[in-house]
């Protein structure tokens, strides 16, 4: 039997037996297990080779369903959930006891989200439990945006990949917590901070400042390709001499694009959404090129550009070098 397909019933049965199933979402593919079954959750960490200090996101099909496993929901969280769910927004809320410490890495909050994908929503509605699911990639490597990416890297470790096509958004969710009641973005992602602020007013942004892993997906080195990646601004990229040894990942297409032996561009017209959609697949593709390193162009630092820059920075050499600071 093929490991990929669109058989929701098969996914439902496997998950009910404590097995791992990769699920499509609009952000990236997730590696899912029954969030209320500690043994099943443990196998997520094992399959990904993920340290247990990096907590998981719990997925369900509605805000109402999520009330069963969180203790309280601040008013601003309700406003955001009502506006953006299903969608690329994860909320950090105080957990109830039925969510184990393994899921939250011992934190009192649990990360929750309603993903916007018809297959996965249908699956979640058919289950009597929520799904714990981090991205379906080996820990630290580029996140998967197609079923094939998952098969390529974790195919031997999971029972089934529910194939929902390429992830529409292409980068992970934006994570918002409420420490001391203050709405705080702790991971940039597929929902722009500007859109969040349009609903609840100005929010704090506290991204990682060190390799402190208690902040979400905020390890300094993450999303990383095999090849060394350098992040450069547009002028540096445009004045770089074309060479066989370097793969160039442009944001927008430069005038002399065709003179580079190995180059890709995320969006010819400079569209942030298209760039996010293509980011991880492009990084994977470039990682396979016969080059020694990748030079990537920094995007304008606003909207989704900020979230994409965050991924590129974590994928970059500068960060990997300083991870043990
Ligand atoms: P992934 O789905 O692979 O991006 O992983 C989920 C991310 O959510 C991880 O990087 C976690 O660090 C983050 N996360 C999950 N739960 C919490 C929490 N309670 N507090 C802070 N971050 C969290
Ligand atoms: Mg991840």
PDB file of C-alpha atoms in Angstrom, residues 12-234:
ATOM      1  CA  UNK A  12      -8.151   8.328  11.368  1.00  0.00           C
ATOM      2  CA  UNK A  13      -7.654   4.652  12.185  1.00  0.00           C
ATOM      3  CA  UNK A  14      -3.878   4.895  12.371  1.00  0.00           C
ATOM      4  CA  UNK A  15      -4.035   7.931  14.661  1.00  0.00           C
ATOM      5  CA  UNK A  16      -6.586   6.114  16.843  1.00  0.00           C
ATOM      6  CA  UNK A  17      -4.049   3.327  17.296  1.00  0.00           C
ATOM      7  CA  UNK A  18      -1.353   5.762  18.451  1.00  0.00           C
ATOM      8  CA  UNK A  19       0.491   5.858  15.101  1.00  0.00           C
ATOM      9  CA  UNK A  20       2.105   8.803  13.299  1.00  0.00           C
ATOM     10  CA  UNK A  21       0.486  10.379  10.244  1.00  0.00           C
ATOM     11  CA  UNK A  22       1.772  13.396   8.331  1.00  0.00           C
ATOM     12  CA  UNK A  23      -0.978  15.925   7.676  1.00  0.00           C
ATOM     13  CA  UNK A  24      -1.284  18.783   5.189  1.00  0.00           C
ATOM     14  CA  UNK A  25      -1.886  22.286   6.475  1.00  0.00           C
ATOM     15  CA  UNK A  26      -1.787  25.681   4.794  1.00  0.00           C
ATOM     16  CA  UNK A  27       1.532  26.503   6.530  1.00  0.00           C
ATOM     17  CA  UNK A  28       3.733  23.383   6.252  1.00  0.00           C
ATOM     18  CA  UNK A  29       3.119  19.620   6.601  1.00  0.00           C
ATOM     19  CA  UNK A  30       2.753  18.446  10.195  1.00  0.00           C
ATOM     20  CA  UNK A  31       3.787  15.173  11.825  1.00  0.00           C
ATOM     21  CA  UNK A  32       0.696  14.272  13.814  1.00  0.00           C
ATOM     22  CA  UNK A  33      -0.198  11.993  16.705  1.00  0.00           C
ATOM     23  CA  UNK A  34      -2.954  11.810  19.312  1.00  0.00           C
ATOM     24  CA  UNK A  35      -2.135  14.757  21.592  1.00  0.00           C
ATOM     25  CA  UNK A  36      -3.705  12.962  24.572  1.00  0.00           C
ATOM     26  CA  UNK A  37      -1.611   9.783  24.171  1.00  0.00           C
ATOM     27  CA  UNK A  38       1.803  10.333  25.715  1.00  0.00           C
ATOM     28  CA  UNK A  39       3.381   7.316  24.028  1.00  0.00           C
ATOM     29  CA  UNK A  40       2.193   8.492  20.627  1.00  0.00           C
ATOM     30  CA  UNK A  41       3.488  12.009  21.320  1.00  0.00           C
ATOM     31  CA  UNK A  42       6.847  10.609  22.342  1.00  0.00           C
ATOM     32  CA  UNK A  43       7.139   8.876  18.980  1.00  0.00           C
ATOM     33  CA  UNK A  44       6.877  12.284  17.256  1.00  0.00           C
ATOM     34  CA  UNK A  45      10.027  13.426  19.059  1.00  0.00           C
ATOM     35  CA  UNK A  46      11.761  10.148  18.178  1.00  0.00           C
ATOM     36  CA  UNK A  47      10.849  10.250  14.475  1.00  0.00           C
ATOM     37  CA  UNK A  48      12.029  13.845  14.119  1.00  0.00           C
ATOM     38  CA  UNK A  49      15.003  13.447  16.387  1.00  0.00           C
ATOM     39  CA  UNK A  50      13.589  16.475  18.155  1.00  0.00           C
ATOM     40  CA  UNK A  51      14.743  17.414  21.643  1.00  0.00           C
ATOM     41  CA  UNK A  52      11.897  17.182  24.145  1.00  0.00           C
ATOM     42  CA  UNK A  53      12.560  20.750  25.269  1.00  0.00           C
ATOM     43  CA  UNK A  54      10.980  21.963  22.005  1.00  0.00           C
ATOM     44  CA  UNK A  55       7.186  21.859  22.576  1.00  0.00           C
ATOM     45  CA  UNK A  56       4.540  20.892  20.006  1.00  0.00           C
ATOM     46  CA  UNK A  57       1.486  22.648  18.592  1.00  0.00           C
ATOM     47  CA  UNK A  58      -1.911  21.093  19.314  1.00  0.00           C
ATOM     48  CA  UNK A  59      -4.348  21.192  16.399  1.00  0.00           C
ATOM     49  CA  UNK A  60      -8.112  21.090  16.553  1.00  0.00           C
ATOM     50  CA  UNK A  61     -11.039  22.067  14.344  1.00  0.00           C
ATOM     51  CA  UNK A  62     -12.553  25.018  16.237  1.00  0.00           C
ATOM     52  CA  UNK A  63     -12.155  27.465  19.071  1.00  0.00           C
ATOM     53  CA  UNK A  64     -15.014  25.707  20.887  1.00  0.00           C
ATOM     54  CA  UNK A  65     -13.263  22.338  20.649  1.00  0.00           C
ATOM     55  CA  UNK A  66     -10.065  23.913  21.955  1.00  0.00           C
ATOM     56  CA  UNK A  67     -11.834  25.095  25.116  1.00  0.00           C
ATOM     57  CA  UNK A  68     -11.773  21.465  26.313  1.00  0.00           C
ATOM     58  CA  UNK A  69      -8.046  21.498  26.878  1.00  0.00           C
ATOM     59  CA  UNK A  70      -7.156  25.089  27.761  1.00  0.00           C
ATOM     60  CA  UNK A  71      -7.883  26.631  31.154  1.00  0.00           C
ATOM     61  CA  UNK A  72      -8.696  30.155  30.043  1.00  0.00           C
ATOM     62  CA  UNK A  73      -8.693  32.241  26.911  1.00  0.00           C
ATOM     63  CA  UNK A  74      -7.885  35.966  27.204  1.00  0.00           C
ATOM     64  CA  UNK A  75     -10.335  38.223  25.422  1.00  0.00           C
ATOM     65  CA  UNK A  76      -7.767  39.316  22.879  1.00  0.00           C
ATOM     66  CA  UNK A  77      -7.019  35.685  22.078  1.00  0.00           C
ATOM     67  CA  UNK A  78     -10.713  35.115  21.410  1.00  0.00           C
ATOM     68  CA  UNK A  79     -10.770  38.121  19.053  1.00  0.00           C
ATOM     69  CA  UNK A  80      -7.761  36.789  17.149  1.00  0.00           C
ATOM     70  CA  UNK A  81      -9.129  33.243  17.003  1.00  0.00           C
ATOM     71  CA  UNK A  82     -12.485  34.464  15.726  1.00  0.00           C
ATOM     72  CA  UNK A  83     -10.826  36.584  13.069  1.00  0.00           C
ATOM     73  CA  UNK A  84      -8.010  34.288  11.871  1.00  0.00           C
ATOM     74  CA  UNK A  85      -9.022  30.670  12.532  1.00  0.00           C
ATOM     75  CA  UNK A  86      -8.814  28.494  10.591  1.00  0.00           C
ATOM     76  CA  UNK A  87      -5.495  30.062   9.632  1.00  0.00           C
ATOM     77  CA  UNK A  88      -1.747  30.494  10.199  1.00  0.00           C
ATOM     78  CA  UNK A  89      -2.019  31.724  13.794  1.00  0.00           C
ATOM     79  CA  UNK A  90      -0.972  29.757  16.899  1.00  0.00           C
ATOM     80  CA  UNK A  91      -2.028  30.926  20.355  1.00  0.00           C
ATOM     81  CA  UNK A  92      -0.231  30.100  23.613  1.00  0.00           C
ATOM     82  CA  UNK A  93      -2.868  29.484  26.284  1.00  0.00           C
ATOM     83  CA  UNK A  94      -2.797  28.075  29.836  1.00  0.00           C
ATOM     84  CA  UNK A  95      -3.258  24.324  29.546  1.00  0.00           C
ATOM     85  CA  UNK A  96      -5.565  21.949  31.384  1.00  0.00           C
ATOM     86  CA  UNK A  97      -4.075  18.860  33.030  1.00  0.00           C
ATOM     87  CA  UNK A  98      -5.134  16.516  30.224  1.00  0.00           C
ATOM     88  CA  UNK A  99      -2.423  18.037  27.998  1.00  0.00           C
ATOM     89  CA  UNK A 100       0.760  16.344  29.145  1.00  0.00           C
ATOM     90  CA  UNK A 101       4.015  18.057  30.034  1.00  0.00           C
ATOM     91  CA  UNK A 102       5.619  16.211  27.147  1.00  0.00           C
ATOM     92  CA  UNK A 103       3.495  18.164  24.653  1.00  0.00           C
ATOM     93  CA  UNK A 104       4.395  21.503  26.262  1.00  0.00           C
ATOM     94  CA  UNK A 105       7.944  20.656  27.382  1.00  0.00           C
ATOM     95  CA  UNK A 106       6.889  21.359  30.923  1.00  0.00           C
ATOM     96  CA  UNK A 107       5.481  24.819  30.179  1.00  0.00           C
ATOM     97  CA  UNK A 108       2.138  25.821  31.690  1.00  0.00           C
ATOM     98  CA  UNK A 109       0.924  27.039  28.310  1.00  0.00           C
ATOM     99  CA  UNK A 110      -0.044  24.935  25.317  1.00  0.00           C
ATOM    100  CA  UNK A 111       0.296  26.101  21.702  1.00  0.00           C
ATOM    101  CA  UNK A 112      -3.027  25.679  19.865  1.00  0.00           C
ATOM    102  CA  UNK A 113      -4.148  26.214  16.300  1.00  0.00           C
ATOM    103  CA  UNK A 114      -6.967  25.514  13.848  1.00  0.00           C
ATOM    104  CA  UNK A 115      -5.269  24.780  10.528  1.00  0.00           C
ATOM    105  CA  UNK A 116      -6.882  25.902   7.282  1.00  0.00           C
ATOM    106  CA  UNK A 117      -6.878  22.798   5.138  1.00  0.00           C
ATOM    107  CA  UNK A 118     -10.043  20.951   4.111  1.00  0.00           C
ATOM    108  CA  UNK A 119      -8.609  17.406   4.435  1.00  0.00           C
ATOM    109  CA  UNK A 120      -7.075  18.045   7.835  1.00  0.00           C
ATOM    110  CA  UNK A 121     -10.152  19.844   9.154  1.00  0.00           C
ATOM    111  CA  UNK A 122     -12.272  16.888   8.066  1.00  0.00           C
ATOM    112  CA  UNK A 123      -9.832  14.515   9.784  1.00  0.00           C
ATOM    113  CA  UNK A 124      -9.806  16.581  13.001  1.00  0.00           C
ATOM    114  CA  UNK A 125     -13.619  16.628  13.086  1.00  0.00           C
ATOM    115  CA  UNK A 126     -13.708  12.840  12.774  1.00  0.00           C
ATOM    116  CA  UNK A 127     -11.397  12.299  15.766  1.00  0.00           C
ATOM    117  CA  UNK A 128     -12.255  12.254  19.473  1.00  0.00           C
ATOM    118  CA  UNK A 129      -8.900  13.847  20.361  1.00  0.00           C
ATOM    119  CA  UNK A 130      -6.762  16.787  19.130  1.00  0.00           C
ATOM    120  CA  UNK A 131      -3.544  16.245  17.185  1.00  0.00           C
ATOM    121  CA  UNK A 132      -0.105  17.247  18.391  1.00  0.00           C
ATOM    122  CA  UNK A 133       1.948  18.118  15.319  1.00  0.00           C
ATOM    123  CA  UNK A 134       5.234  19.889  14.767  1.00  0.00           C
ATOM    124  CA  UNK A 135       6.539  20.318  11.233  1.00  0.00           C
ATOM    125  CA  UNK A 136       7.165  16.971   9.516  1.00  0.00           C
ATOM    126  CA  UNK A 137      10.911  17.342   8.971  1.00  0.00           C
ATOM    127  CA  UNK A 138      13.968  16.018  10.771  1.00  0.00           C
ATOM    128  CA  UNK A 139      14.774  18.457  13.566  1.00  0.00           C
ATOM    129  CA  UNK A 140      16.619  21.583  12.375  1.00  0.00           C
ATOM    130  CA  UNK A 141      16.191  20.920   8.643  1.00  0.00           C
ATOM    131  CA  UNK A 142      14.020  22.765   6.096  1.00  0.00           C
ATOM    132  CA  UNK A 143      10.267  22.414   6.739  1.00  0.00           C
ATOM    133  CA  UNK A 144       8.212  20.306   4.274  1.00  0.00           C
ATOM    134  CA  UNK A 145       5.679  21.979   2.009  1.00  0.00           C
ATOM    135  CA  UNK A 146       4.705  18.922  -0.070  1.00  0.00           C
ATOM    136  CA  UNK A 147       3.856  15.281   0.723  1.00  0.00           C
ATOM    137  CA  UNK A 148       6.933  14.271  -1.263  1.00  0.00           C
ATOM    138  CA  UNK A 149       9.205  16.346   1.004  1.00  0.00           C
ATOM    139  CA  UNK A 150       7.847  14.364   3.958  1.00  0.00           C
ATOM    140  CA  UNK A 151       8.322  11.017   2.241  1.00  0.00           C
ATOM    141  CA  UNK A 152      11.875  11.930   1.211  1.00  0.00           C
ATOM    142  CA  UNK A 153      12.927  12.601   4.775  1.00  0.00           C
ATOM    143  CA  UNK A 154      10.685  10.699   7.153  1.00  0.00           C
ATOM    144  CA  UNK A 155       9.166   8.061   4.859  1.00  0.00           C
ATOM    145  CA  UNK A 156      10.622   5.157   6.807  1.00  0.00           C
ATOM    146  CA  UNK A 157       9.421   6.437  10.156  1.00  0.00           C
ATOM    147  CA  UNK A 158       5.752   7.149   9.613  1.00  0.00           C
ATOM    148  CA  UNK A 159       2.735   5.109   8.624  1.00  0.00           C
ATOM    149  CA  UNK A 160       0.946   7.431   6.255  1.00  0.00           C
ATOM    150  CA  UNK A 161       1.163  10.865   4.615  1.00  0.00           C
ATOM    151  CA  UNK A 162      -2.165  12.510   3.924  1.00  0.00           C
ATOM    152  CA  UNK A 163      -1.498  14.321   0.649  1.00  0.00           C
ATOM    153  CA  UNK A 164      -3.232  17.683   0.455  1.00  0.00           C
ATOM    154  CA  UNK A 165      -1.079  19.234  -2.271  1.00  0.00           C
ATOM    155  CA  UNK A 166       1.526  21.967  -1.809  1.00  0.00           C
ATOM    156  CA  UNK A 167       1.118  24.053   1.370  1.00  0.00           C
ATOM    157  CA  UNK A 168      -0.617  27.266   0.297  1.00  0.00           C
ATOM    158  CA  UNK A 169       1.119  29.672   2.701  1.00  0.00           C
ATOM    159  CA  UNK A 170       4.447  27.857   2.839  1.00  0.00           C
ATOM    160  CA  UNK A 171       5.909  29.078   6.135  1.00  0.00           C
ATOM    161  CA  UNK A 172       4.959  28.195   9.702  1.00  0.00           C
ATOM    162  CA  UNK A 173       2.268  29.891  11.741  1.00  0.00           C
ATOM    163  CA  UNK A 174       2.735  33.148  13.631  1.00  0.00           C
ATOM    164  CA  UNK A 175       2.779  32.379  17.368  1.00  0.00           C
ATOM    165  CA  UNK A 176       1.205  34.791  19.852  1.00  0.00           C
ATOM    166  CA  UNK A 177       1.375  34.411  23.621  1.00  0.00           C
ATOM    167  CA  UNK A 178      -0.089  36.490  26.463  1.00  0.00           C
ATOM    168  CA  UNK A 179       2.573  36.683  29.181  1.00  0.00           C
ATOM    169  CA  UNK A 180       1.247  38.822  32.031  1.00  0.00           C
ATOM    170  CA  UNK A 181      -1.754  39.510  29.797  1.00  0.00           C
ATOM    171  CA  UNK A 182       0.311  41.310  27.138  1.00  0.00           C
ATOM    172  CA  UNK A 183      -0.187  40.014  23.566  1.00  0.00           C
ATOM    173  CA  UNK A 184       3.278  39.088  22.359  1.00  0.00           C
ATOM    174  CA  UNK A 185       4.437  37.678  19.043  1.00  0.00           C
ATOM    175  CA  UNK A 186       7.054  35.032  19.831  1.00  0.00           C
ATOM    176  CA  UNK A 187       7.465  33.627  16.315  1.00  0.00           C
ATOM    177  CA  UNK A 188       6.946  35.470  13.031  1.00  0.00           C
ATOM    178  CA  UNK A 189       5.036  33.443  10.472  1.00  0.00           C
ATOM    179  CA  UNK A 190       2.310  33.188   7.869  1.00  0.00           C
ATOM    180  CA  UNK A 191       0.046  35.783   9.487  1.00  0.00           C
ATOM    181  CA  UNK A 192       1.489  39.301   9.297  1.00  0.00           C
ATOM    182  CA  UNK A 193       1.967  41.196  12.560  1.00  0.00           C
ATOM    183  CA  UNK A 194       0.259  44.137  10.845  1.00  0.00           C
ATOM    184  CA  UNK A 195      -2.924  42.051  10.445  1.00  0.00           C
ATOM    185  CA  UNK A 196      -2.871  41.062  14.109  1.00  0.00           C
ATOM    186  CA  UNK A 197      -2.436  44.690  15.154  1.00  0.00           C
ATOM    187  CA  UNK A 198      -5.390  45.715  13.013  1.00  0.00           C
ATOM    188  CA  UNK A 199      -7.572  43.573  15.309  1.00  0.00           C
ATOM    189  CA  UNK A 200      -6.132  44.049  18.830  1.00  0.00           C
ATOM    190  CA  UNK A 201      -3.870  47.090  18.519  1.00  0.00           C
ATOM    191  CA  UNK A 202      -0.133  47.207  18.956  1.00  0.00           C
ATOM    192  CA  UNK A 203       1.535  43.968  20.033  1.00  0.00           C
ATOM    193  CA  UNK A 204       4.931  43.281  21.523  1.00  0.00           C
ATOM    194  CA  UNK A 205       7.371  41.188  19.529  1.00  0.00           C
ATOM    195  CA  UNK A 206       9.835  39.081  21.513  1.00  0.00           C
ATOM    196  CA  UNK A 207      11.818  36.926  19.152  1.00  0.00           C
ATOM    197  CA  UNK A 208      14.810  34.928  20.252  1.00  0.00           C
ATOM    198  CA  UNK A 209      17.829  36.828  21.447  1.00  0.00           C
ATOM    199  CA  UNK A 210      19.882  33.776  22.288  1.00  0.00           C
ATOM    200  CA  UNK A 211      19.766  30.058  21.758  1.00  0.00           C
ATOM    201  CA  UNK A 212      17.184  29.806  24.533  1.00  0.00           C
ATOM    202  CA  UNK A 213      14.980  26.977  23.298  1.00  0.00           C
ATOM    203  CA  UNK A 214      11.972  27.780  25.465  1.00  0.00           C
ATOM    204  CA  UNK A 215      10.908  30.310  22.905  1.00  0.00           C
ATOM    205  CA  UNK A 216       9.009  28.692  20.030  1.00  0.00           C
ATOM    206  CA  UNK A 217      10.896  27.361  17.055  1.00  0.00           C
ATOM    207  CA  UNK A 218      13.301  29.999  18.118  1.00  0.00           C
ATOM    208  CA  UNK A 219      16.485  28.056  18.197  1.00  0.00           C
ATOM    209  CA  UNK A 220      19.121  30.193  16.590  1.00  0.00           C
ATOM    210  CA  UNK A 221      19.948  27.621  13.958  1.00  0.00           C
ATOM    211  CA  UNK A 222      16.859  26.163  12.329  1.00  0.00           C
ATOM    212  CA  UNK A 223      15.244  25.566   8.958  1.00  0.00           C
ATOM    213  CA  UNK A 224      18.777  24.941   7.755  1.00  0.00           C
ATOM    214  CA  UNK A 225      19.938  23.506   4.440  1.00  0.00           C
ATOM    215  CA  UNK A 226      22.980  21.222   4.213  1.00  0.00           C
ATOM    216  CA  UNK A 227      25.006  23.829   2.329  1.00  0.00           C
ATOM    217  CA  UNK A 228      26.251  26.954   4.110  1.00  0.00           C
ATOM    218  CA  UNK A 229      23.864  29.841   3.483  1.00  0.00           C
ATOM    219  CA  UNK A 230      24.813  33.524   3.597  1.00  0.00           C
ATOM    220  CA  UNK A 231      22.206  36.250   3.894  1.00  0.00           C
ATOM    221  CA  UNK A 232      22.974  39.387   1.857  1.00  0.00           C
ATOM    222  CA  UNK A 233      21.136  42.595   1.119  1.00  0.00           C
ATOM    223  CA  UNK A 234      19.926  43.446  -2.369  1.00  0.00           C
TER     224      UNK A 234
END
